[in-house]
mmCIF file of N, CA and C in Angstrom:
data_model
loop_
_atom_site.group_PDB
_atom_site.id
_atom_site.type_symbol
_atom_site.label_atom_id
_atom_site.label_comp_id
_atom_site.label_asym_id
_atom_site.label_seq_id
_atom_site.Cartn_x
_atom_site.Cartn_y
_atom_site.Cartn_z
ATOM 1 N N MET V 1 149.288 64.814 101.425
ATOM 2 C CA MET V 1 150.770 64.854 101.079
ATOM 3 C C MET V 1 150.791 65.339 99.527
ATOM 4 N N ASP V 2 151.743 65.923 99.755
ATOM 5 C CA ASP V 2 151.201 66.824 97.655
ATOM 6 C C ASP V 2 152.709 66.153 97.300
ATOM 7 N N ALA V 3 152.853 66.606 95.613
ATOM 8 C CA ALA V 3 153.276 66.081 94.430
ATOM 9 C C ALA V 3 154.914 66.202 94.628
ATOM 10 N N ALA V 4 155.625 66.977 95.779
ATOM 11 C CA ALA V 4 157.136 67.495 95.881
ATOM 12 C C ALA V 4 156.774 66.405 96.608
ATOM 13 N N HIS V 5 156.734 65.773 97.931
ATOM 14 C CA HIS V 5 157.223 64.880 98.786
ATOM 15 C C HIS V 5 156.294 63.547 98.579
ATOM 16 N N LEU V 6 155.679 63.034 97.807
ATOM 17 C CA LEU V 6 155.654 61.687 96.837
ATOM 18 C C LEU V 6 156.819 61.732 95.533
ATOM 19 N N LYS V 7 156.887 62.729 95.541
ATOM 20 C CA LYS V 7 158.517 61.994 94.055
ATOM 21 C C LYS V 7 159.330 62.433 95.092
ATOM 22 N N ALA V 8 159.335 62.700 96.461
ATOM 23 C CA ALA V 8 160.725 62.470 97.162
ATOM 24 C C ALA V 8 160.873 61.284 97.419
ATOM 25 N N VAL V 9 159.635 60.955 98.360
ATOM 26 C CA VAL V 9 159.460 59.487 98.655
ATOM 27 C C VAL V 9 160.070 58.283 97.458
ATOM 28 N N CYS V 10 159.476 58.548 96.686
ATOM 29 C CA CYS V 10 159.522 57.692 95.269
ATOM 30 C C CYS V 10 161.071 57.694 95.076
ATOM 31 N N LEU V 11 161.892 58.862 95.040
ATOM 32 C CA LEU V 11 163.225 58.962 94.530
ATOM 33 C C LEU V 11 163.971 58.620 95.837
ATOM 34 N N SER V 12 163.875 58.272 96.998
ATOM 35 C CA SER V 12 164.430 57.796 97.599
ATOM 36 C C SER V 12 165.002 56.751 97.910
ATOM 37 N N PHE V 13 164.621 55.429 97.265
ATOM 38 C CA PHE V 13 165.181 54.319 97.235
ATOM 39 C C PHE V 13 165.870 54.314 96.670
ATOM 40 N N PRO V 14 166.741 52.767 96.739
ATOM 41 C CA PRO V 14 167.852 52.570 95.896
ATOM 42 C C PRO V 14 167.191 52.243 94.701
ATOM 43 N N GLY V 15 168.141 52.686 93.410
ATOM 44 C CA GLY V 15 168.023 51.766 91.983
ATOM 45 C C GLY V 15 166.564 52.959 91.686
ATOM 46 N N ALA V 16 166.253 53.736 92.260
ATOM 47 C CA ALA V 16 164.918 54.289 92.153
ATOM 48 C C ALA V 16 164.874 55.745 90.839
ATOM 49 N N PHE V 17 164.564 55.700 90.100
ATOM 50 C CA PHE V 17 164.857 56.633 88.682
ATOM 51 C C PHE V 17 163.356 57.070 88.245
ATOM 52 N N GLU V 18 163.028 58.240 88.216
ATOM 53 C CA GLU V 18 162.115 58.815 87.351
ATOM 54 C C GLU V 18 162.020 58.630 86.186
ATOM 55 N N ASP V 19 160.750 58.227 85.330
ATOM 56 C CA ASP V 19 160.808 57.956 83.448
ATOM 57 C C ASP V 19 159.465 58.498 83.177
ATOM 58 N N PHE V 20 159.197 58.805 82.126
ATOM 59 C CA PHE V 20 158.174 59.315 81.407
ATOM 60 C C PHE V 20 157.778 58.318 79.907
ATOM 61 N N PRO V 21 157.204 57.265 80.142
ATOM 62 C CA PRO V 21 157.192 56.585 78.932
ATOM 63 C C PRO V 21 155.937 56.439 78.731
ATOM 64 N N PHE V 22 154.704 57.505 79.301
ATOM 65 C CA PHE V 22 153.385 57.980 78.854
ATOM 66 C C PHE V 22 153.235 59.040 78.573
ATOM 67 N N GLY V 23 154.371 59.823 78.655
ATOM 68 C CA GLY V 23 154.239 61.369 77.695
ATOM 69 C C GLY V 23 154.930 61.860 79.306
ATOM 70 N N PRO V 24 154.761 63.532 78.934
ATOM 71 C CA PRO V 24 155.580 64.420 80.053
ATOM 72 C C PRO V 24 154.649 64.532 80.895
ATOM 73 N N GLU V 25 153.154 64.437 81.492
ATOM 74 C CA GLU V 25 152.220 64.894 81.866
ATOM 75 C C GLU V 25 152.352 63.450 83.041
ATOM 76 N N THR V 26 152.987 62.572 83.070
ATOM 77 C CA THR V 26 152.925 61.136 83.400
ATOM 78 C C THR V 26 154.271 60.699 84.427
ATOM 79 N N SER V 27 154.506 60.785 85.646
ATOM 80 C CA SER V 27 155.903 60.385 86.392
ATOM 81 C C SER V 27 155.925 58.580 86.364
ATOM 82 N N VAL V 28 156.875 58.733 85.866
ATOM 83 C CA VAL V 28 156.812 57.114 86.186
ATOM 84 C C VAL V 28 157.993 56.483 87.225
ATOM 85 N N PHE V 29 157.448 56.636 88.366
ATOM 86 C CA PHE V 29 159.042 56.072 89.053
ATOM 87 C C PHE V 29 158.861 54.120 89.242
ATOM 88 N N LYS V 30 160.661 53.823 88.506
ATOM 89 C CA LYS V 30 161.027 52.217 88.748
ATOM 90 C C LYS V 30 161.974 52.284 89.030
ATOM 91 N N VAL V 31 162.217 51.107 89.334
ATOM 92 C CA VAL V 31 163.919 50.811 89.916
ATOM 93 C C VAL V 31 164.737 49.347 89.014
ATOM 94 N N ARG V 32 165.630 50.163 89.506
ATOM 95 C CA ARG V 32 167.121 48.835 88.259
ATOM 96 C C ARG V 32 167.937 49.064 89.031
ATOM 97 N N ALA V 33 168.973 47.930 88.675
ATOM 98 C CA ALA V 33 170.080 47.457 89.848
ATOM 99 C C ALA V 33 171.244 48.692 88.519
ATOM 100 N N HIS V 34 172.004 48.325 89.340
ATOM 101 C CA HIS V 34 173.001 49.135 88.794
ATOM 102 C C HIS V 34 173.849 48.448 87.234
ATOM 103 N N VAL V 35 173.893 49.400 86.550
ATOM 104 C CA VAL V 35 174.679 48.889 84.972
ATOM 105 C C VAL V 35 176.107 48.260 85.425
ATOM 106 N N CYS V 36 176.012 47.365 84.827
ATOM 107 C CA CYS V 36 177.445 46.398 85.252
ATOM 108 C C CYS V 36 178.236 45.846 83.957
ATOM 109 N N GLY V 37 178.828 45.846 83.888
ATOM 110 C CA GLY V 37 179.609 45.570 82.026
ATOM 111 C C GLY V 37 179.239 46.339 81.045
ATOM 112 N N GLY V 38 178.279 47.606 81.166
ATOM 113 C CA GLY V 38 177.820 48.167 80.236
ATOM 114 C C GLY V 38 176.289 46.920 79.629
ATOM 115 N N ALA V 39 176.283 46.641 80.165
ATOM 116 C CA ALA V 39 174.607 45.581 80.268
ATOM 117 C C ALA V 39 173.923 46.411 80.671
ATOM 118 N N ARG V 40 172.373 46.797 80.685
ATOM 119 C CA ARG V 40 171.574 47.973 81.487
ATOM 120 C C ARG V 40 170.499 46.765 82.320
ATOM 121 N N HIS V 41 170.509 46.485 83.181
ATOM 122 C CA HIS V 41 169.141 45.544 83.390
ATOM 123 C C HIS V 41 167.958 46.215 83.185
ATOM 124 N N LYS V 42 166.277 45.485 83.097
ATOM 125 C CA LYS V 42 165.728 46.326 82.897
ATOM 126 C C LYS V 42 164.690 46.564 84.342
ATOM 127 N N ALA V 43 164.328 47.681 83.882
ATOM 128 C CA ALA V 43 163.647 48.471 84.903
ATOM 129 C C ALA V 43 162.436 48.070 85.327
ATOM 130 N N LYS V 44 161.845 48.426 86.982
ATOM 131 C CA LYS V 44 160.656 47.759 87.483
ATOM 132 C C LYS V 44 159.633 49.226 87.221
ATOM 133 N N MET V 45 158.607 48.885 87.175
ATOM 134 C CA MET V 45 157.372 50.010 87.426
ATOM 135 C C MET V 45 157.028 49.736 88.638
ATOM 136 N N PHE V 46 156.778 50.883 90.219
ATOM 137 C CA PHE V 46 156.175 51.138 91.308
ATOM 138 C C PHE V 46 155.721 51.847 90.717
ATOM 139 N N ALA V 47 155.368 52.744 90.727
ATOM 140 C CA ALA V 47 154.885 53.622 91.363
ATOM 141 C C ALA V 47 154.346 54.846 89.831
ATOM 142 N N SER V 48 153.194 55.653 89.749
ATOM 143 C CA SER V 48 153.110 56.539 88.709
ATOM 144 C C SER V 48 152.045 57.453 89.137
ATOM 145 N N SER V 49 152.075 58.471 88.690
ATOM 146 C CA SER V 49 151.350 60.218 89.062
ATOM 147 C C SER V 49 151.217 60.853 87.956
ATOM 148 N N ALA V 50 150.539 61.532 87.928
ATOM 149 C CA ALA V 50 150.446 62.969 86.892
ATOM 150 C C ALA V 50 150.506 64.148 88.069
ATOM 151 N N LEU V 51 151.780 64.286 88.319
ATOM 152 C CA LEU V 51 152.420 65.158 89.196
ATOM 153 C C LEU V 51 151.654 66.342 89.648
ATOM 154 N N ASP V 52 151.386 67.157 88.146
ATOM 155 C CA ASP V 52 150.780 68.449 88.193
ATOM 156 C C ASP V 52 149.494 68.259 88.486
ATOM 157 N N ALA V 53 148.795 67.183 88.049
ATOM 158 C CA ALA V 53 146.935 66.637 88.464
ATOM 159 C C ALA V 53 146.718 67.906 89.425
ATOM 160 N N ARG V 54 145.369 68.353 89.566
ATOM 161 C CA ARG V 54 144.331 69.083 90.477
ATOM 162 C C ARG V 54 143.899 68.237 91.261
ATOM 163 N N ASP V 55 143.645 66.802 91.162
ATOM 164 C CA ASP V 55 143.736 65.867 91.944
ATOM 165 C C ASP V 55 144.742 64.622 92.120
ATOM 166 N N LEU V 56 145.554 65.320 93.118
ATOM 167 C CA LEU V 56 146.538 64.214 92.835
ATOM 168 C C LEU V 56 146.492 62.434 92.984
ATOM 169 N N CYS V 57 147.139 61.880 92.270
ATOM 170 C CA CYS V 57 146.795 60.596 92.884
ATOM 171 C C CYS V 57 148.099 59.641 92.753
ATOM 172 N N VAL V 58 148.252 58.896 93.159
ATOM 173 C CA VAL V 58 149.180 57.604 92.684
ATOM 174 C C VAL V 58 148.849 56.750 92.749
ATOM 175 N N SER V 59 149.177 55.334 91.349
ATOM 176 C CA SER V 59 149.057 54.247 91.322
ATOM 177 C C SER V 59 150.091 53.481 91.659
ATOM 178 N N LEU V 60 150.031 52.360 92.504
ATOM 179 C CA LEU V 60 150.723 51.853 93.083
ATOM 180 C C LEU V 60 150.628 50.222 93.147
ATOM 181 N N LYS V 61 151.960 49.433 93.094
ATOM 182 C CA LYS V 61 151.651 47.743 92.918
ATOM 183 C C LYS V 61 151.029 47.588 94.456
ATOM 184 N N CYS V 62 150.371 46.490 94.866
ATOM 185 C CA CYS V 62 149.913 46.062 95.973
ATOM 186 C C CYS V 62 149.031 44.746 95.895
ATOM 187 N N GLU V 63 149.934 43.809 97.012
ATOM 188 C CA GLU V 63 148.990 42.621 97.121
ATOM 189 C C GLU V 63 147.709 42.141 96.713
ATOM 190 N N PRO V 64 147.503 41.276 95.620
ATOM 191 C CA PRO V 64 145.513 41.389 95.967
ATOM 192 C C PRO V 64 144.943 41.078 96.574
ATOM 193 N N ALA V 65 145.150 40.058 98.284
ATOM 194 C CA ALA V 65 144.355 40.221 98.747
ATOM 195 C C ALA V 65 144.104 41.535 99.482
ATOM 196 N N LEU V 66 145.472 42.141 100.561
ATOM 197 C CA LEU V 66 145.975 43.901 100.481
ATOM 198 C C LEU V 66 145.321 44.516 100.268
ATOM 199 N N ALA V 67 144.879 44.467 98.618
ATOM 200 C CA ALA V 67 144.789 45.105 98.106
ATOM 201 C C ALA V 67 142.871 45.282 97.656
ATOM 202 N N GLU V 68 142.851 44.498 98.075
ATOM 203 C CA GLU V 68 140.332 44.325 98.072
ATOM 204 C C GLU V 68 140.588 44.691 99.768
ATOM 205 N N GLN V 69 141.251 44.128 100.864
ATOM 206 C CA GLN V 69 140.775 44.792 101.465
ATOM 207 C C GLN V 69 141.260 46.686 101.815
ATOM 208 N N LEU V 70 142.238 47.259 101.639
ATOM 209 C CA LEU V 70 142.281 48.775 101.838
ATOM 210 C C LEU V 70 141.290 49.125 100.843
ATOM 211 N N ARG V 71 141.273 48.636 99.492
ATOM 212 C CA ARG V 71 139.784 49.145 99.174
ATOM 213 C C ARG V 71 138.487 49.237 99.563
ATOM 214 N N ALA V 72 138.414 48.492 100.331
ATOM 215 C CA ALA V 72 137.118 48.143 101.023
ATOM 216 C C ALA V 72 136.410 48.688 102.254
ATOM 217 N N ALA V 73 137.764 48.820 102.843
ATOM 218 C CA ALA V 73 138.138 49.893 104.191
ATOM 219 C C ALA V 73 137.985 50.999 103.878
ATOM 220 N N HIS V 74 138.376 51.811 102.446
ATOM 221 C CA HIS V 74 139.132 53.313 102.342
ATOM 222 C C HIS V 74 138.750 53.629 101.286
ATOM 223 N N PRO V 75 137.776 54.302 101.004
ATOM 224 C CA PRO V 75 136.962 55.284 99.180
ATOM 225 C C PRO V 75 138.107 55.960 98.832
ATOM 226 N N GLU V 76 139.386 56.462 99.702
ATOM 227 C CA GLU V 76 140.273 57.115 98.508
ATOM 228 C C GLU V 76 141.173 56.038 97.852
ATOM 229 N N ILE V 77 141.017 54.978 97.830
ATOM 230 C CA ILE V 77 141.405 53.777 96.987
ATOM 231 C C ILE V 77 140.832 52.621 96.606
ATOM 232 N N ALA V 78 141.080 52.523 95.007
ATOM 233 C CA ALA V 78 140.318 51.767 94.285
ATOM 234 C C ALA V 78 141.081 50.948 93.504
ATOM 235 N N GLY V 79 140.712 50.273 92.422
ATOM 236 C CA GLY V 79 141.562 49.892 91.232
ATOM 237 C C GLY V 79 142.671 51.049 90.569
ATOM 238 N N ALA V 80 143.557 50.721 90.100
ATOM 239 C CA ALA V 80 144.277 52.076 89.380
ATOM 240 C C ALA V 80 144.179 51.827 87.813
ATOM 241 N N TRP V 81 143.394 53.081 87.445
ATOM 242 C CA TRP V 81 143.031 53.197 86.174
ATOM 243 C C TRP V 81 144.070 53.535 85.202
ATOM 244 N N HIS V 82 143.602 52.302 84.200
ATOM 245 C CA HIS V 82 144.564 51.932 82.785
ATOM 246 C C HIS V 82 145.323 50.761 83.795
ATOM 247 N N MET V 83 145.784 50.075 84.929
ATOM 248 C CA MET V 83 146.591 49.349 85.443
ATOM 249 C C MET V 83 145.641 47.694 85.399
ATOM 250 N N ASN V 84 146.267 47.155 85.888
ATOM 251 C CA ASN V 84 146.057 45.597 86.248
ATOM 252 C C ASN V 84 145.577 45.801 87.576
ATOM 253 N N LYS V 85 143.678 45.599 87.784
ATOM 254 C CA LYS V 85 143.629 46.307 88.942
ATOM 255 C C LYS V 85 143.487 44.919 90.435
ATOM 256 N N THR V 86 144.270 43.666 89.939
ATOM 257 C CA THR V 86 144.028 42.850 91.062
ATOM 258 C C THR V 86 145.986 42.970 91.064
ATOM 259 N N HIS V 87 146.346 43.855 91.187
ATOM 260 C CA HIS V 87 147.908 44.170 91.163
ATOM 261 C C HIS V 87 148.626 45.401 91.983
ATOM 262 N N TRP V 88 147.230 46.573 91.145
ATOM 263 C CA TRP V 88 147.500 48.050 91.381
ATOM 264 C C TRP V 88 146.507 48.558 92.172
ATOM 265 N N ASN V 89 146.370 49.775 93.017
ATOM 266 C CA ASN V 89 146.129 50.160 93.508
ATOM 267 C C ASN V 89 145.766 51.919 92.792
ATOM 268 N N GLY V 90 144.924 52.556 92.614
ATOM 269 C CA GLY V 90 144.692 54.330 92.684
ATOM 270 C C GLY V 90 144.392 55.083 94.376
ATOM 271 N N VAL V 91 145.377 55.756 95.015
ATOM 272 C CA VAL V 91 145.277 56.004 95.824
ATOM 273 C C VAL V 91 145.169 57.717 95.743
ATOM 274 N N ARG V 92 143.919 58.542 95.835
ATOM 275 C CA ARG V 92 144.051 59.372 95.707
ATOM 276 C C ARG V 92 144.741 59.927 97.236
ATOM 277 N N LEU V 93 145.355 61.532 96.976
ATOM 278 C CA LEU V 93 146.219 61.768 97.894
ATOM 279 C C LEU V 93 145.637 63.700 97.966
ATOM 280 N N ASP V 94 144.447 63.192 98.836
ATOM 281 C CA ASP V 94 143.374 64.455 99.340
ATOM 282 C C ASP V 94 144.015 64.904 100.660
ATOM 283 N N GLY V 95 144.199 64.126 101.344
ATOM 284 C CA GLY V 95 144.630 64.626 102.859
ATOM 285 C C GLY V 95 143.893 63.472 103.790
ATOM 286 N N ALA V 96 142.947 62.863 103.048
ATOM 287 C CA ALA V 96 142.335 61.753 104.014
ATOM 288 C C ALA V 96 143.199 60.989 104.847
ATOM 289 N N LEU V 97 143.474 59.996 103.560
ATOM 290 C CA LEU V 97 144.712 59.564 104.132
ATOM 291 C C LEU V 97 145.754 59.740 105.041
ATOM 292 N N PRO V 98 146.119 59.441 106.714
ATOM 293 C CA PRO V 98 147.757 59.298 106.861
ATOM 294 C C PRO V 98 149.059 59.173 105.638
ATOM 295 N N ASP V 99 149.443 60.402 106.174
ATOM 296 C CA ASP V 99 151.094 60.150 104.932
ATOM 297 C C ASP V 99 151.690 58.421 105.144
ATOM 298 N N ASP V 100 151.824 58.458 106.754
ATOM 299 C CA ASP V 100 152.683 57.316 106.971
ATOM 300 C C ASP V 100 152.009 56.140 106.161
ATOM 301 N N MET V 101 150.805 56.196 106.110
ATOM 302 C CA MET V 101 150.544 55.234 105.871
ATOM 303 C C MET V 101 150.060 54.766 103.907
ATOM 304 N N ILE V 102 150.494 56.193 103.151
ATOM 305 C CA ILE V 102 151.202 56.007 102.118
ATOM 306 C C ILE V 102 152.302 56.010 101.769
ATOM 307 N N LEU V 103 153.119 55.954 102.752
ATOM 308 C CA LEU V 103 154.511 56.440 102.981
ATOM 309 C C LEU V 103 154.578 54.269 102.798
ATOM 310 N N ASP V 104 153.739 53.833 103.644
ATOM 311 C CA ASP V 104 153.754 52.210 103.905
ATOM 312 C C ASP V 104 153.719 52.234 101.956
ATOM 313 N N MET V 105 152.621 52.323 101.998
ATOM 314 C CA MET V 105 151.993 51.601 100.320
ATOM 315 C C MET V 105 153.157 51.817 99.518
ATOM 316 N N VAL V 106 153.558 52.785 99.623
ATOM 317 C CA VAL V 106 154.469 53.383 98.691
ATOM 318 C C VAL V 106 156.171 52.317 98.529
ATOM 319 N N GLU V 107 156.364 52.623 99.576
ATOM 320 C CA GLU V 107 157.567 51.200 100.244
ATOM 321 C C GLU V 107 157.231 49.740 99.463
ATOM 322 N N ASP V 108 155.674 48.877 99.547
ATOM 323 C CA ASP V 108 155.788 47.932 99.666
ATOM 324 C C ASP V 108 155.656 47.843 98.472
ATOM 325 N N SER V 109 154.965 48.492 97.564
ATOM 326 C CA SER V 109 155.059 48.949 96.360
ATOM 327 C C SER V 109 156.228 48.835 95.717
ATOM 328 N N TYR V 110 156.987 49.239 96.119
ATOM 329 C CA TYR V 110 158.405 49.536 95.880
ATOM 330 C C TYR V 110 159.354 47.905 95.603
ATOM 331 N N ASP V 111 159.026 47.340 97.597
ATOM 332 C CA ASP V 111 159.428 45.734 97.764
ATOM 333 C C ASP V 111 159.447 44.753 96.641
ATOM 334 N N LEU V 112 157.441 45.037 96.232
ATOM 335 C CA LEU V 112 156.822 44.098 94.936
ATOM 336 C C LEU V 112 157.836 44.298 93.605
ATOM 337 N N ALA V 113 158.177 45.350 93.234
ATOM 338 C CA ALA V 113 158.825 45.451 92.656
ATOM 339 C C ALA V 113 160.413 44.664 92.104
ATOM 340 N N VAL V 114 160.851 45.337 93.649
ATOM 341 C CA VAL V 114 162.545 44.419 93.605
ATOM 342 C C VAL V 114 162.285 43.217 93.590
ATOM 343 N N ALA V 115 160.894 42.316 94.642
ATOM 344 C CA ALA V 115 161.266 41.184 94.258
ATOM 345 C C ALA V 115 161.434 40.458 93.249
ATOM 346 N N THR V 116 160.824 40.798 92.022
ATOM 347 C CA THR V 116 160.711 41.000 90.530
ATOM 348 C C THR V 116 162.390 40.583 89.969
ATOM 349 N N LEU V 117 162.757 41.499 90.340
ATOM 350 C CA LEU V 117 164.229 41.478 90.198
ATOM 351 C C LEU V 117 165.085 40.172 90.746
ATOM 352 N N SER V 118 166.450 39.680 89.585
ATOM 353 C CA SER V 118 167.386 38.695 90.028
ATOM 354 C C SER V 118 167.562 39.338 91.097
ATOM 355 N N ARG V 119 168.734 37.780 91.862
ATOM 356 C CA ARG V 119 168.942 38.056 93.358
ATOM 357 C C ARG V 119 169.742 39.321 92.931
ATOM 358 N N LYS V 120 171.384 39.121 92.053
ATOM 359 C CA LYS V 120 172.295 39.767 91.977
ATOM 360 C C LYS V 120 171.295 41.115 92.068
ATOM 361 N N GLN V 121 170.740 41.492 91.552
ATOM 362 C CA GLN V 121 170.179 42.743 91.380
ATOM 363 C C GLN V 121 169.749 43.061 92.695
ATOM 364 N N GLN V 122 168.972 42.794 93.493
ATOM 365 C CA GLN V 122 168.610 42.548 94.756
ATOM 366 C C GLN V 122 169.616 42.972 96.019
ATOM 367 N N GLU V 123 170.753 42.081 95.678
ATOM 368 C CA GLU V 123 171.916 42.077 96.616
ATOM 369 C C GLU V 123 172.447 43.768 96.293
ATOM 370 N N GLN V 124 172.389 43.896 95.036
ATOM 371 C CA GLN V 124 173.147 45.133 94.243
ATOM 372 C C GLN V 124 172.610 46.276 95.207
ATOM 373 N N LEU V 125 170.958 46.436 95.274
ATOM 374 C CA LEU V 125 170.355 47.581 95.593
ATOM 375 C C LEU V 125 170.504 47.284 97.449
ATOM 376 N N GLY V 126 170.730 46.371 97.477
ATOM 377 C CA GLY V 126 170.645 46.223 99.006
ATOM 378 C C GLY V 126 169.626 45.697 99.517
ATOM 379 N N TRP V 127 168.764 44.810 99.114
ATOM 380 C CA TRP V 127 167.674 44.835 99.386
ATOM 381 C C TRP V 127 167.506 43.079 99.797
ATOM 382 N N ALA V 128 167.033 43.167 100.998
ATOM 383 C CA ALA V 128 167.092 41.981 101.913
ATOM 384 C C ALA V 128 164.770 41.065 101.796
ATOM 385 N N ARG V 129 165.203 40.071 101.062
ATOM 386 C CA ARG V 129 163.911 39.663 101.035
ATOM 387 C C ARG V 129 163.346 38.686 102.350
ATOM 388 N N LEU V 130 163.827 38.312 102.763
ATOM 389 C CA LEU V 130 163.263 37.579 103.817
ATOM 390 C C LEU V 130 163.085 38.830 105.472
ATOM 391 N N THR V 131 163.882 39.493 105.612
ATOM 392 C CA THR V 131 164.032 40.311 107.011
ATOM 393 C C THR V 131 162.890 41.735 106.602
ATOM 394 N N GLY V 132 162.575 42.100 106.081
ATOM 395 C CA GLY V 132 161.729 43.360 105.670
ATOM 396 C C GLY V 132 162.480 44.520 105.461
ATOM 397 N N SER V 133 164.213 44.214 106.095
ATOM 398 C CA SER V 133 165.014 45.452 105.829
ATOM 399 C C SER V 133 165.613 45.558 104.606
ATOM 400 N N ARG V 134 165.369 47.113 104.612
ATOM 401 C CA ARG V 134 166.175 47.095 103.034
ATOM 402 C C ARG V 134 168.121 47.260 103.584
ATOM 403 N N ASP V 135 168.470 47.181 104.252
ATOM 404 C CA ASP V 135 169.810 46.939 105.048
ATOM 405 C C ASP V 135 170.868 45.568 105.527
ATOM 406 N N GLY V 136 169.181 44.321 105.280
ATOM 407 C CA GLY V 136 169.727 43.318 105.361
ATOM 408 C C GLY V 136 169.637 42.958 106.938
ATOM 409 N N SER V 137 170.040 44.077 108.027
ATOM 410 C CA SER V 137 169.883 43.107 108.884
ATOM 411 C C SER V 137 167.987 42.698 109.990
ATOM 412 N N VAL V 138 169.171 41.746 110.679
ATOM 413 C CA VAL V 138 167.191 41.162 111.102
ATOM 414 C C VAL V 138 166.868 41.698 112.664
ATOM 415 N N GLY V 139 165.887 42.057 112.735
ATOM 416 C CA GLY V 139 164.963 42.659 114.490
ATOM 417 C C GLY V 139 165.404 44.105 114.050
#
């Protein structure tokens, strides 16, 4: 997966946007529900990457037990640099991992971030907690 594809995937989720709180070299992908009545909801980060880096990698949120399993099984996955290593994985995008696996990890990271938003914000984003489906349908 290349930088352009990673950026497109991260921005494809409802409420996702790119921010640069750490400077222009690091893209931080966050999610926030719609702005209502002039009040802004707090955004939650779900991915970050230095998209112009020679050795492309991305930091993604992950369930702690799964994070350990992924790190043990794949040398391309480690604790994310400058992040809480219990909840964040650093994933090297050098072609060793299949794109489908990376896409699943990005979506899981997004879901973990959205899960921390209020129920109202989740509904605004069209996110369904129990079904695992963003459109709310079952099955």
